[in-house]
Amino acid sequence: MKIGLFLFPIWSVKLPPLGVAYVASALREQGHTVVVRDYNLEIYKKLYPENAPEDGHWYELGNKHIEYSGELGKKLINLVGPFVPEVVKEIAKENFDIIGVSLFTSSMKFTELALRVYRAINPDTKIIIGGPSSTRADADFFLRHGLADYVVYGEGEKIMCELVGKIQRGEDFRDTPSIKYLGEDGEIVITKRKSPMTPEEFSLPDFSDYNIRDYTYKAIPIMMSRGCVAACAFCNETHYWHRYRMGIVENIGRELNNALKKYDYDFVFICDSLVNGNHDLLEHLVDFVLENKLQMNWGGNARFDAKLNLELLTKMKEAGCYVLTFGLESASEKVLKMMGKRITLDVVKQVLDDCEKVGIKANVNILVGFPGEEEEDFQTTMNFLREHKRQLYVVNTGFGMEINENTGVYRQPTKYNILLDEDGKIGKYQGAWATADLSNTIEIRKDRIKRLRDMLVEERMTFREEKLHAEEYGFLAKNNLEVPS
């Protein structure tokens, strides 16, 4: 079958879409003709023909601000919306049997506009929605409005191959696991989730469709594991991936070796939830890199863990580890316990000390305003950052606590004293979630984030402010768009 796989704006243009690369590879292994287009990048390049911001403004604006700021979202849709006709025209002329769209909350509006037009032109083409938002109500919207025939949720490679095969053979698709579809009664049917893929079933991603050098990070993305060993109350990674699995080290090594030769890059970005979910396998991979003398620098996300000791970090540095980003979130032991982080400050301090000794740069993520965080807890975090500023390469301040679907806080709001509406669902105060006693509101969180950033400026610490760069302010002004505060 002829299948088109697409990513629409607005999303990050830092790295080529890894999930789509995995799905394309799996479908090609089944003998299908697959065309991949990253329209997110293509439209970005048209808007920024020269001097594109190094980080790609769509990450800050698209992934964060659009989801939570309606006015800015409308203006940016006005910016990219005019590209819908030419995108749809280009897709329609290919006469695909099936098209698949990787959906993010921030790409939902463009996807809706494009599929409405496409459906009118090619009503018989099967449309499948997948991607990070496939488990959320965002994807259900497309089923309810006739803009998609199926939603594939969770790991897409094997399910896509199974579903496409049944469509091709005209077989009953209703026993396909891990899909959603609209039943005869107009209600959404969700089939039983498929067991997580085993490492032996993982395909190698296929980047052949991408102009890989056009992405703003000059790096090769890989995944060496799926899932997370933690179950933090604010995060939905565990729900999405179901359980933690690490790939076969030899396959990962082969993927690295091939990519380094093909793309002539020396930096690898590991897109895992955490690189040290299994320290034995991490060390095995490090040994593979050293034994095969792979010349690369690499970095990724990591968890503060006593097993990430000086000996292992030393070997990781020798194997090219340049930077690790840790989810600290808070320096209050009380808040860490409420989050379910299962880390202690003693371990945090030891890992930071050891990273400093071996020369691995350490970034930390801070999550301001978790329900139950009091001013004293916030000050404890501020003091910790001051005390360890020499050891911190970048502090990621974020936008404050958000309650996302399928997280522990979302599923058990009363446990975290979240304000509920008349229907028993998470309510809003001042336009956002709040605790029932109003000790934690959007205004309080905004104030704390501002004070956090002010402190980091005062201490001359490097941090991601997660707001527009100077070039982007100029671009928005030139296009008569308001600069967000």
mmCIF file of C-alpha atoms in Angstrom, residues 150-474:
data_model
loop_
_atom_site.group_PDB
_atom_site.id
_atom_site.type_symbol
_atom_site.label_atom_id
_atom_site.label_comp_id
_atom_site.label_asym_id
_atom_site.label_seq_id
_atom_site.Cartn_x
_atom_site.Cartn_y
_atom_site.Cartn_z
ATOM 1 C CA TYR A 150 -8.523 5.179 13.522
ATOM 2 C CA VAL A 151 -6.307 6.332 16.367
ATOM 3 C CA VAL A 152 -3.267 4.224 17.201
ATOM 4 C CA TYR A 153 -2.211 4.818 20.796
ATOM 5 C CA GLY A 154 1.024 3.836 22.508
ATOM 6 C CA GLU A 155 3.901 2.353 20.511
ATOM 7 C CA GLY A 156 2.920 2.740 16.885
ATOM 8 C CA GLU A 157 5.240 0.580 14.806
ATOM 9 C CA LYS A 158 3.773 -2.871 15.316
ATOM 10 C CA ILE A 159 0.166 -1.682 15.649
ATOM 11 C CA MET A 160 0.423 0.355 12.435
ATOM 12 C CA CYS A 161 1.770 -2.673 10.570
ATOM 13 C CA GLU A 162 -1.042 -4.869 11.906
ATOM 14 C CA LEU A 163 -3.781 -2.333 11.185
ATOM 15 C CA VAL A 164 -2.478 -1.479 7.710
ATOM 16 C CA GLY A 165 -2.251 -5.179 6.888
ATOM 17 C CA LYS A 166 -5.888 -5.724 7.844
ATOM 18 C CA ILE A 167 -7.004 -2.702 5.820
ATOM 19 C CA GLN A 168 -5.056 -4.009 2.827
ATOM 20 C CA ARG A 169 -6.618 -7.478 3.083
ATOM 21 C CA GLY A 170 -10.102 -6.153 3.847
ATOM 22 C CA GLU A 171 -10.176 -7.952 7.191
ATOM 23 C CA ASP A 172 -12.114 -6.993 10.318
ATOM 24 C CA PHE A 173 -9.993 -4.459 12.172
ATOM 25 C CA ARG A 174 -11.998 -4.441 15.399
ATOM 26 C CA ASP A 175 -9.812 -6.954 17.201
ATOM 27 C CA THR A 176 -6.677 -4.912 16.516
ATOM 28 C CA PRO A 177 -5.139 -3.977 19.869
ATOM 29 C CA SER A 178 -4.254 -0.421 20.920
ATOM 30 C CA ILE A 179 -6.584 1.391 18.555
ATOM 31 C CA LYS A 180 -9.593 3.669 18.895
ATOM 32 C CA TYR A 181 -12.424 3.958 16.378
ATOM 33 C CA LEU A 182 -15.990 5.211 16.219
ATOM 34 C CA GLY A 183 -18.526 2.465 16.908
ATOM 35 C CA GLU A 184 -21.875 2.072 15.199
ATOM 36 C CA ASP A 185 -23.560 3.845 18.108
ATOM 37 C CA GLY A 186 -21.346 6.882 17.595
ATOM 38 C CA GLU A 187 -19.302 6.215 20.715
ATOM 39 C CA ILE A 188 -15.537 5.750 20.697
ATOM 40 C CA VAL A 189 -14.377 2.164 21.053
ATOM 41 C CA ILE A 190 -10.984 1.616 22.691
ATOM 42 C CA THR A 191 -9.505 -1.836 22.149
ATOM 43 C CA LYS A 192 -7.318 -3.577 24.700
ATOM 44 C CA ARG A 193 -3.828 -2.199 24.896
ATOM 45 C CA LYS A 194 -1.201 -4.320 23.185
ATOM 46 C CA SER A 195 1.618 -5.662 25.328
ATOM 47 C CA PRO A 196 4.673 -3.430 25.097
ATOM 48 C CA MET A 197 7.093 -4.298 22.329
ATOM 49 C CA THR A 198 10.106 -6.350 23.312
ATOM 50 C CA PRO A 199 13.629 -5.088 22.528
ATOM 51 C CA GLU A 200 13.878 -7.784 19.836
ATOM 52 C CA GLU A 201 10.925 -6.180 18.025
ATOM 53 C CA PHE A 202 12.403 -2.674 17.873
ATOM 54 C CA SER A 203 13.179 -1.448 14.352
ATOM 55 C CA LEU A 204 15.991 0.943 13.550
ATOM 56 C CA PRO A 205 14.685 4.423 12.654
ATOM 57 C CA ASP A 206 14.801 5.479 9.006
ATOM 58 C CA PHE A 207 15.913 9.099 8.540
ATOM 59 C CA SER A 208 16.248 8.868 4.755
ATOM 60 C CA ASP A 209 13.195 11.099 4.172
ATOM 61 C CA TYR A 210 14.524 14.032 6.195
ATOM 62 C CA ASN A 211 16.851 16.859 5.272
ATOM 63 C CA ILE A 212 18.573 16.142 8.542
ATOM 64 C CA ARG A 213 20.940 19.117 8.311
ATOM 65 C CA ASP A 214 18.040 21.567 8.256
ATOM 66 C CA TYR A 215 17.142 20.913 11.881
ATOM 67 C CA THR A 216 18.506 23.411 14.365
ATOM 68 C CA TYR A 217 20.333 20.901 16.574
ATOM 69 C CA LYS A 218 23.233 19.424 14.633
ATOM 70 C CA ALA A 219 22.795 16.058 16.273
ATOM 71 C CA ILE A 220 21.590 12.530 15.618
ATOM 72 C CA PRO A 221 18.580 11.460 17.729
ATOM 73 C CA ILE A 222 18.341 7.895 18.984
ATOM 74 C CA MET A 223 16.378 5.963 21.585
ATOM 75 C CA MET A 224 18.118 3.220 23.514
ATOM 76 C CA SER A 225 15.203 2.584 25.881
ATOM 77 C CA ARG A 226 11.468 3.135 26.157
ATOM 78 C CA GLY A 227 9.604 4.073 29.278
ATOM 79 C CA CYS A 228 10.686 5.182 32.715
ATOM 80 C CA VAL A 229 11.494 3.347 35.928
ATOM 81 C CA ALA A 230 9.838 6.089 37.975
ATOM 82 C CA ALA A 231 6.188 7.059 38.278
ATOM 83 C CA CYS A 232 6.322 10.727 39.238
ATOM 84 C CA ALA A 233 2.884 12.154 39.976
ATOM 85 C CA PHE A 234 3.232 15.056 37.522
ATOM 86 C CA CYS A 235 4.442 12.969 34.531
ATOM 87 C CA ASN A 236 2.639 10.679 32.059
ATOM 88 C CA GLU A 237 5.733 8.944 30.631
ATOM 89 C CA THR A 238 5.059 5.736 32.546
ATOM 90 C CA HIS A 239 1.444 5.630 31.338
ATOM 91 C CA TYR A 240 2.422 6.303 27.719
ATOM 92 C CA TRP A 241 5.194 3.684 27.502
ATOM 93 C CA HIS A 242 3.543 1.264 29.928
ATOM 94 C CA ARG A 243 6.804 -0.203 31.242
ATOM 95 C CA TYR A 244 10.534 0.312 30.939
ATOM 96 C CA ARG A 245 12.516 -1.612 28.301
ATOM 97 C CA MET A 246 16.043 -1.108 27.039
ATOM 98 C CA GLY A 247 17.013 -2.084 23.513
ATOM 99 C CA ILE A 248 19.592 -4.663 22.561
ATOM 100 C CA VAL A 249 22.965 -2.987 23.046
ATOM 101 C CA GLU A 250 24.483 -4.404 19.849
ATOM 102 C CA ASN A 251 21.578 -3.019 17.802
ATOM 103 C CA ILE A 252 21.907 0.381 19.466
ATOM 104 C CA GLY A 253 25.638 0.341 18.775
ATOM 105 C CA ARG A 254 25.044 -0.559 15.125
ATOM 106 C CA GLU A 255 22.520 2.268 14.833
ATOM 107 C CA LEU A 256 25.023 4.692 16.323
ATOM 108 C CA ASN A 257 27.861 3.530 14.093
ATOM 109 C CA ASN A 258 25.784 3.766 10.906
ATOM 110 C CA ALA A 259 24.346 7.177 11.769
ATOM 111 C CA LEU A 260 27.729 8.667 12.680
ATOM 112 C CA LYS A 261 29.179 7.583 9.332
ATOM 113 C CA LYS A 262 26.168 8.547 7.229
ATOM 114 C CA TYR A 263 25.465 12.003 8.601
ATOM 115 C CA ASP A 264 28.966 13.033 9.602
ATOM 116 C CA TYR A 265 27.815 14.396 12.960
ATOM 117 C CA ASP A 266 29.709 13.809 16.166
ATOM 118 C CA PHE A 267 26.904 14.619 18.625
ATOM 119 C CA VAL A 268 24.186 12.141 19.551
ATOM 120 C CA PHE A 269 21.073 13.222 21.442
ATOM 121 C CA ILE A 270 19.528 10.330 23.371
ATOM 122 C CA CYS A 271 15.773 10.940 23.441
ATOM 123 C CA ASP A 272 14.983 8.455 26.215
ATOM 124 C CA SER A 273 12.979 9.383 29.293
ATOM 125 C CA LEU A 274 16.207 8.561 31.109
ATOM 126 C CA VAL A 275 19.520 7.048 30.011
ATOM 127 C CA ASN A 276 20.101 5.237 33.311
ATOM 128 C CA GLY A 277 16.941 3.225 33.778
ATOM 129 C CA ASN A 278 19.164 0.137 33.805
ATOM 130 C CA HIS A 279 22.696 0.917 34.939
ATOM 131 C CA ASP A 280 24.116 -2.465 33.925
ATOM 132 C CA LEU A 281 22.875 -2.060 30.353
ATOM 133 C CA LEU A 282 24.046 1.556 30.285
ATOM 134 C CA GLU A 283 27.523 0.394 31.250
ATOM 135 C CA HIS A 284 27.334 -2.327 28.578
ATOM 136 C CA LEU A 285 26.582 0.316 25.953
ATOM 137 C CA VAL A 286 29.402 2.527 27.230
ATOM 138 C CA ASP A 287 31.766 -0.440 26.927
ATOM 139 C CA PHE A 288 30.551 -1.025 23.351
ATOM 140 C CA VAL A 289 31.327 2.603 22.437
ATOM 141 C CA LEU A 290 34.781 2.397 23.998
ATOM 142 C CA GLU A 291 35.676 -0.997 22.527
ATOM 143 C CA ASN A 292 34.573 0.016 19.035
ATOM 144 C CA LYS A 293 36.231 3.440 19.374
ATOM 145 C CA LEU A 294 33.138 5.334 18.266
ATOM 146 C CA GLN A 295 34.039 9.007 18.103
ATOM 147 C CA MET A 296 31.084 10.934 19.429
ATOM 148 C CA ASN A 297 29.791 13.290 22.065
ATOM 149 C CA TRP A 298 26.421 12.580 23.559
ATOM 150 C CA GLY A 299 23.888 13.642 26.150
ATOM 151 C CA GLY A 300 20.418 12.900 27.409
ATOM 152 C CA ASN A 301 18.054 12.838 30.365
ATOM 153 C CA ALA A 302 19.053 11.044 33.557
ATOM 154 C CA ARG A 303 17.743 10.243 37.003
ATOM 155 C CA PHE A 304 19.572 11.022 40.234
ATOM 156 C CA ASP A 305 20.487 7.528 41.414
ATOM 157 C CA ALA A 306 23.153 6.158 43.747
ATOM 158 C CA LYS A 307 24.079 3.615 41.046
ATOM 159 C CA LEU A 308 25.146 6.491 38.814
ATOM 160 C CA ASN A 309 28.416 6.516 40.709
ATOM 161 C CA LEU A 310 31.854 7.974 40.072
ATOM 162 C CA GLU A 311 33.137 4.821 38.360
ATOM 163 C CA LEU A 312 30.271 4.688 35.862
ATOM 164 C CA LEU A 313 30.312 8.433 35.234
ATOM 165 C CA THR A 314 34.061 8.258 34.562
ATOM 166 C CA LYS A 315 33.512 5.608 31.886
ATOM 167 C CA MET A 316 30.615 7.586 30.423
ATOM 168 C CA LYS A 317 32.855 10.638 30.115
ATOM 169 C CA GLU A 318 35.518 8.545 28.393
ATOM 170 C CA ALA A 319 32.824 7.317 25.980
ATOM 171 C CA GLY A 320 31.919 10.906 25.048
ATOM 172 C CA CYS A 321 29.153 11.819 27.513
ATOM 173 C CA TYR A 322 29.050 15.608 27.451
ATOM 174 C CA VAL A 323 25.897 16.618 29.315
ATOM 175 C CA LEU A 324 23.118 15.051 31.408
ATOM 176 C CA THR A 325 19.805 16.686 32.260
ATOM 177 C CA PHE A 326 18.405 15.620 35.622
ATOM 178 C CA GLY A 327 14.836 15.958 36.866
ATOM 179 C CA LEU A 328 15.503 17.614 40.215
ATOM 180 C CA GLU A 329 12.141 19.454 40.254
ATOM 181 C CA SER A 330 12.481 20.567 43.893
ATOM 182 C CA ALA A 331 15.068 20.618 46.663
ATOM 183 C CA SER A 332 12.427 20.121 49.339
ATOM 184 C CA GLU A 333 12.444 16.555 50.646
ATOM 185 C CA LYS A 334 8.757 16.980 51.490
ATOM 186 C CA VAL A 335 7.826 17.971 47.933
ATOM 187 C CA LEU A 336 10.014 15.262 46.400
ATOM 188 C CA LYS A 337 8.140 12.700 48.484
ATOM 189 C CA MET A 338 4.746 14.065 47.421
ATOM 190 C CA MET A 339 5.880 13.929 43.792
ATOM 191 C CA GLY A 340 6.878 10.292 44.157
ATOM 192 C CA LYS A 341 10.386 11.082 42.916
ATOM 193 C CA ARG A 342 12.039 8.486 45.167
ATOM 194 C CA ILE A 343 15.278 10.457 45.311
ATOM 195 C CA THR A 344 17.080 12.052 48.251
ATOM 196 C CA LEU A 345 19.155 15.203 48.400
ATOM 197 C CA ASP A 346 22.160 13.214 49.604
ATOM 198 C CA VAL A 347 22.148 11.286 46.333
ATOM 199 C CA VAL A 348 21.540 14.476 44.347
ATOM 200 C CA LYS A 349 24.552 16.145 45.914
ATOM 201 C CA GLN A 350 26.761 13.093 45.390
ATOM 202 C CA VAL A 351 25.868 12.780 41.705
ATOM 203 C CA LEU A 352 26.463 16.501 41.136
ATOM 204 C CA ASP A 353 29.830 16.228 42.879
ATOM 205 C CA ASP A 354 30.813 13.243 40.725
ATOM 206 C CA CYS A 355 29.679 14.904 37.483
ATOM 207 C CA GLU A 356 31.829 17.882 38.383
ATOM 208 C CA LYS A 357 34.821 15.631 39.086
ATOM 209 C CA VAL A 358 34.696 13.835 35.749
ATOM 210 C CA GLY A 359 33.704 16.875 33.674
ATOM 211 C CA ILE A 360 30.138 15.975 32.669
ATOM 212 C CA LYS A 361 27.933 19.066 32.534
ATOM 213 C CA ALA A 362 24.801 18.767 34.694
ATOM 214 C CA ASN A 363 21.499 20.444 33.842
ATOM 215 C CA VAL A 364 18.518 20.358 36.191
ATOM 216 C CA ASN A 365 14.790 20.734 35.595
ATOM 217 C CA ILE A 366 12.791 22.665 38.195
ATOM 218 C CA LEU A 367 9.029 22.246 38.576
ATOM 219 C CA VAL A 368 7.536 25.217 40.380
ATOM 220 C CA GLY A 369 4.171 24.942 42.110
ATOM 221 C CA PHE A 370 3.537 21.251 42.636
ATOM 222 C CA PRO A 371 0.378 20.949 44.808
ATOM 223 C CA GLY A 372 1.552 21.027 48.398
ATOM 224 C CA GLU A 373 4.617 23.164 47.690
ATOM 225 C CA GLU A 374 4.673 26.008 50.207
ATOM 226 C CA GLU A 375 6.762 29.158 50.235
ATOM 227 C CA GLU A 376 9.263 27.513 52.570
ATOM 228 C CA ASP A 377 9.711 24.640 50.109
ATOM 229 C CA PHE A 378 10.196 27.064 47.244
ATOM 230 C CA GLN A 379 12.851 28.973 49.201
ATOM 231 C CA THR A 380 14.610 25.685 49.969
ATOM 232 C CA THR A 381 14.875 25.036 46.222
ATOM 233 C CA MET A 382 16.153 28.570 45.591
ATOM 234 C CA ASN A 383 18.813 28.174 48.279
ATOM 235 C CA PHE A 384 19.908 24.801 46.890
ATOM 236 C CA LEU A 385 20.405 26.279 43.418
ATOM 237 C CA ARG A 386 22.469 29.126 44.863
ATOM 238 C CA GLU A 387 24.633 26.742 46.863
ATOM 239 C CA HIS A 388 25.304 24.471 43.876
ATOM 240 C CA LYS A 389 25.489 27.062 41.105
ATOM 241 C CA ARG A 390 29.087 26.141 40.297
ATOM 242 C CA GLN A 391 27.968 22.607 39.474
ATOM 243 C CA LEU A 392 24.935 23.478 37.368
ATOM 244 C CA TYR A 393 25.385 24.051 33.654
ATOM 245 C CA VAL A 394 21.783 25.041 32.864
ATOM 246 C CA VAL A 395 18.671 25.362 35.013
ATOM 247 C CA ASN A 396 15.440 24.678 33.115
ATOM 248 C CA THR A 397 12.797 26.763 34.859
ATOM 249 C CA GLY A 398 9.738 25.640 32.889
ATOM 250 C CA PHE A 399 6.351 27.339 33.163
ATOM 251 C CA GLY A 400 5.251 25.847 36.440
ATOM 252 C CA MET A 401 3.135 22.857 37.383
ATOM 253 C CA GLU A 402 0.553 21.827 34.804
ATOM 254 C CA ILE A 403 -1.903 18.964 35.281
ATOM 255 C CA ASN A 404 -1.694 16.801 32.179
ATOM 256 C CA GLU A 405 -3.891 13.849 31.305
ATOM 257 C CA ASN A 406 -2.907 10.398 32.565
ATOM 258 C CA THR A 407 -0.666 11.710 35.336
ATOM 259 C CA GLY A 408 -1.002 10.746 38.983
ATOM 260 C CA VAL A 409 -2.330 14.183 39.921
ATOM 261 C CA TYR A 410 -4.871 14.062 37.077
ATOM 262 C CA ARG A 411 -6.131 10.619 38.091
ATOM 263 C CA GLN A 412 -6.286 11.348 41.847
ATOM 264 C CA PRO A 413 -7.017 15.080 42.205
ATOM 265 C CA THR A 414 -8.504 14.792 45.699
ATOM 266 C CA LYS A 415 -5.285 13.185 46.962
ATOM 267 C CA TYR A 416 -3.483 16.387 45.984
ATOM 268 C CA ASN A 417 -6.224 18.750 47.222
ATOM 269 C CA ILE A 418 -7.030 20.006 43.718
ATOM 270 C CA LEU A 419 -10.025 22.311 43.263
ATOM 271 C CA LEU A 420 -12.865 20.422 41.533
ATOM 272 C CA ASP A 421 -15.886 21.689 39.621
ATOM 273 C CA GLU A 422 -19.537 20.664 40.098
ATOM 274 C CA ASP A 423 -18.990 17.508 38.026
ATOM 275 C CA GLY A 424 -16.072 16.386 40.156
ATOM 276 C CA LYS A 425 -13.535 17.243 37.451
ATOM 277 C CA ILE A 426 -10.500 19.487 37.827
ATOM 278 C CA GLY A 427 -11.812 23.024 38.055
ATOM 279 C CA LYS A 428 -10.304 26.382 37.206
ATOM 280 C CA TYR A 429 -9.517 29.455 39.252
ATOM 281 C CA GLN A 430 -8.126 32.515 37.454
ATOM 282 C CA GLY A 431 -8.195 30.392 34.293
ATOM 283 C CA ALA A 432 -6.074 27.489 35.555
ATOM 284 C CA TRP A 433 -5.992 24.696 38.134
ATOM 285 C CA ALA A 434 -5.657 25.579 41.811
ATOM 286 C CA THR A 435 -5.701 23.831 45.148
ATOM 287 C CA ALA A 436 -9.016 23.759 46.979
ATOM 288 C CA ASP A 437 -7.751 26.134 49.677
ATOM 289 C CA LEU A 438 -6.335 28.501 47.002
ATOM 290 C CA SER A 439 -2.873 28.256 48.543
ATOM 291 C CA ASN A 440 -1.590 27.365 45.074
ATOM 292 C CA THR A 441 -2.973 29.342 42.126
ATOM 293 C CA ILE A 442 -1.696 30.361 38.712
ATOM 294 C CA GLU A 443 -0.770 33.798 40.034
ATOM 295 C CA ILE A 444 1.232 32.308 42.892
ATOM 296 C CA ARG A 445 3.035 29.992 40.472
ATOM 297 C CA LYS A 446 3.794 32.839 38.078
ATOM 298 C CA ASP A 447 5.182 34.923 40.931
ATOM 299 C CA ARG A 448 7.462 32.104 42.053
ATOM 300 C CA ILE A 449 8.744 31.479 38.532
ATOM 301 C CA LYS A 450 9.523 35.180 38.160
ATOM 302 C CA ARG A 451 11.394 35.220 41.463
ATOM 303 C CA LEU A 452 13.255 32.065 40.481
ATOM 304 C CA ARG A 453 14.401 33.591 37.198
ATOM 305 C CA ASP A 454 15.300 36.883 38.887
ATOM 306 C CA MET A 455 17.469 34.971 41.351
ATOM 307 C CA LEU A 456 19.207 33.071 38.555
ATOM 308 C CA VAL A 457 19.959 36.344 36.789
ATOM 309 C CA GLU A 458 21.292 37.846 40.016
ATOM 310 C CA GLU A 459 23.506 34.797 40.596
ATOM 311 C CA ARG A 460 24.645 34.891 36.960
ATOM 312 C CA MET A 461 23.511 31.346 36.403
ATOM 313 C CA THR A 462 22.694 30.019 32.943
ATOM 314 C CA PHE A 463 19.081 29.037 32.552
ATOM 315 C CA ARG A 464 16.444 28.426 29.939
ATOM 316 C CA GLU A 465 13.952 31.177 30.432
ATOM 317 C CA GLU A 466 11.632 29.496 27.919
ATOM 318 C CA LYS A 467 10.480 32.713 26.351
ATOM 319 C CA LEU A 468 11.172 34.393 23.055
ATOM 320 C CA HIS A 469 14.675 35.161 21.859
ATOM 321 C CA ALA A 470 15.493 38.646 20.602
ATOM 322 C CA GLU A 471 15.283 37.519 16.971
ATOM 323 C CA GLU A 472 11.788 36.193 17.564
ATOM 324 C CA TYR A 473 10.570 39.430 19.107
ATOM 325 C CA GLY A 474 11.693 41.181 15.940
#
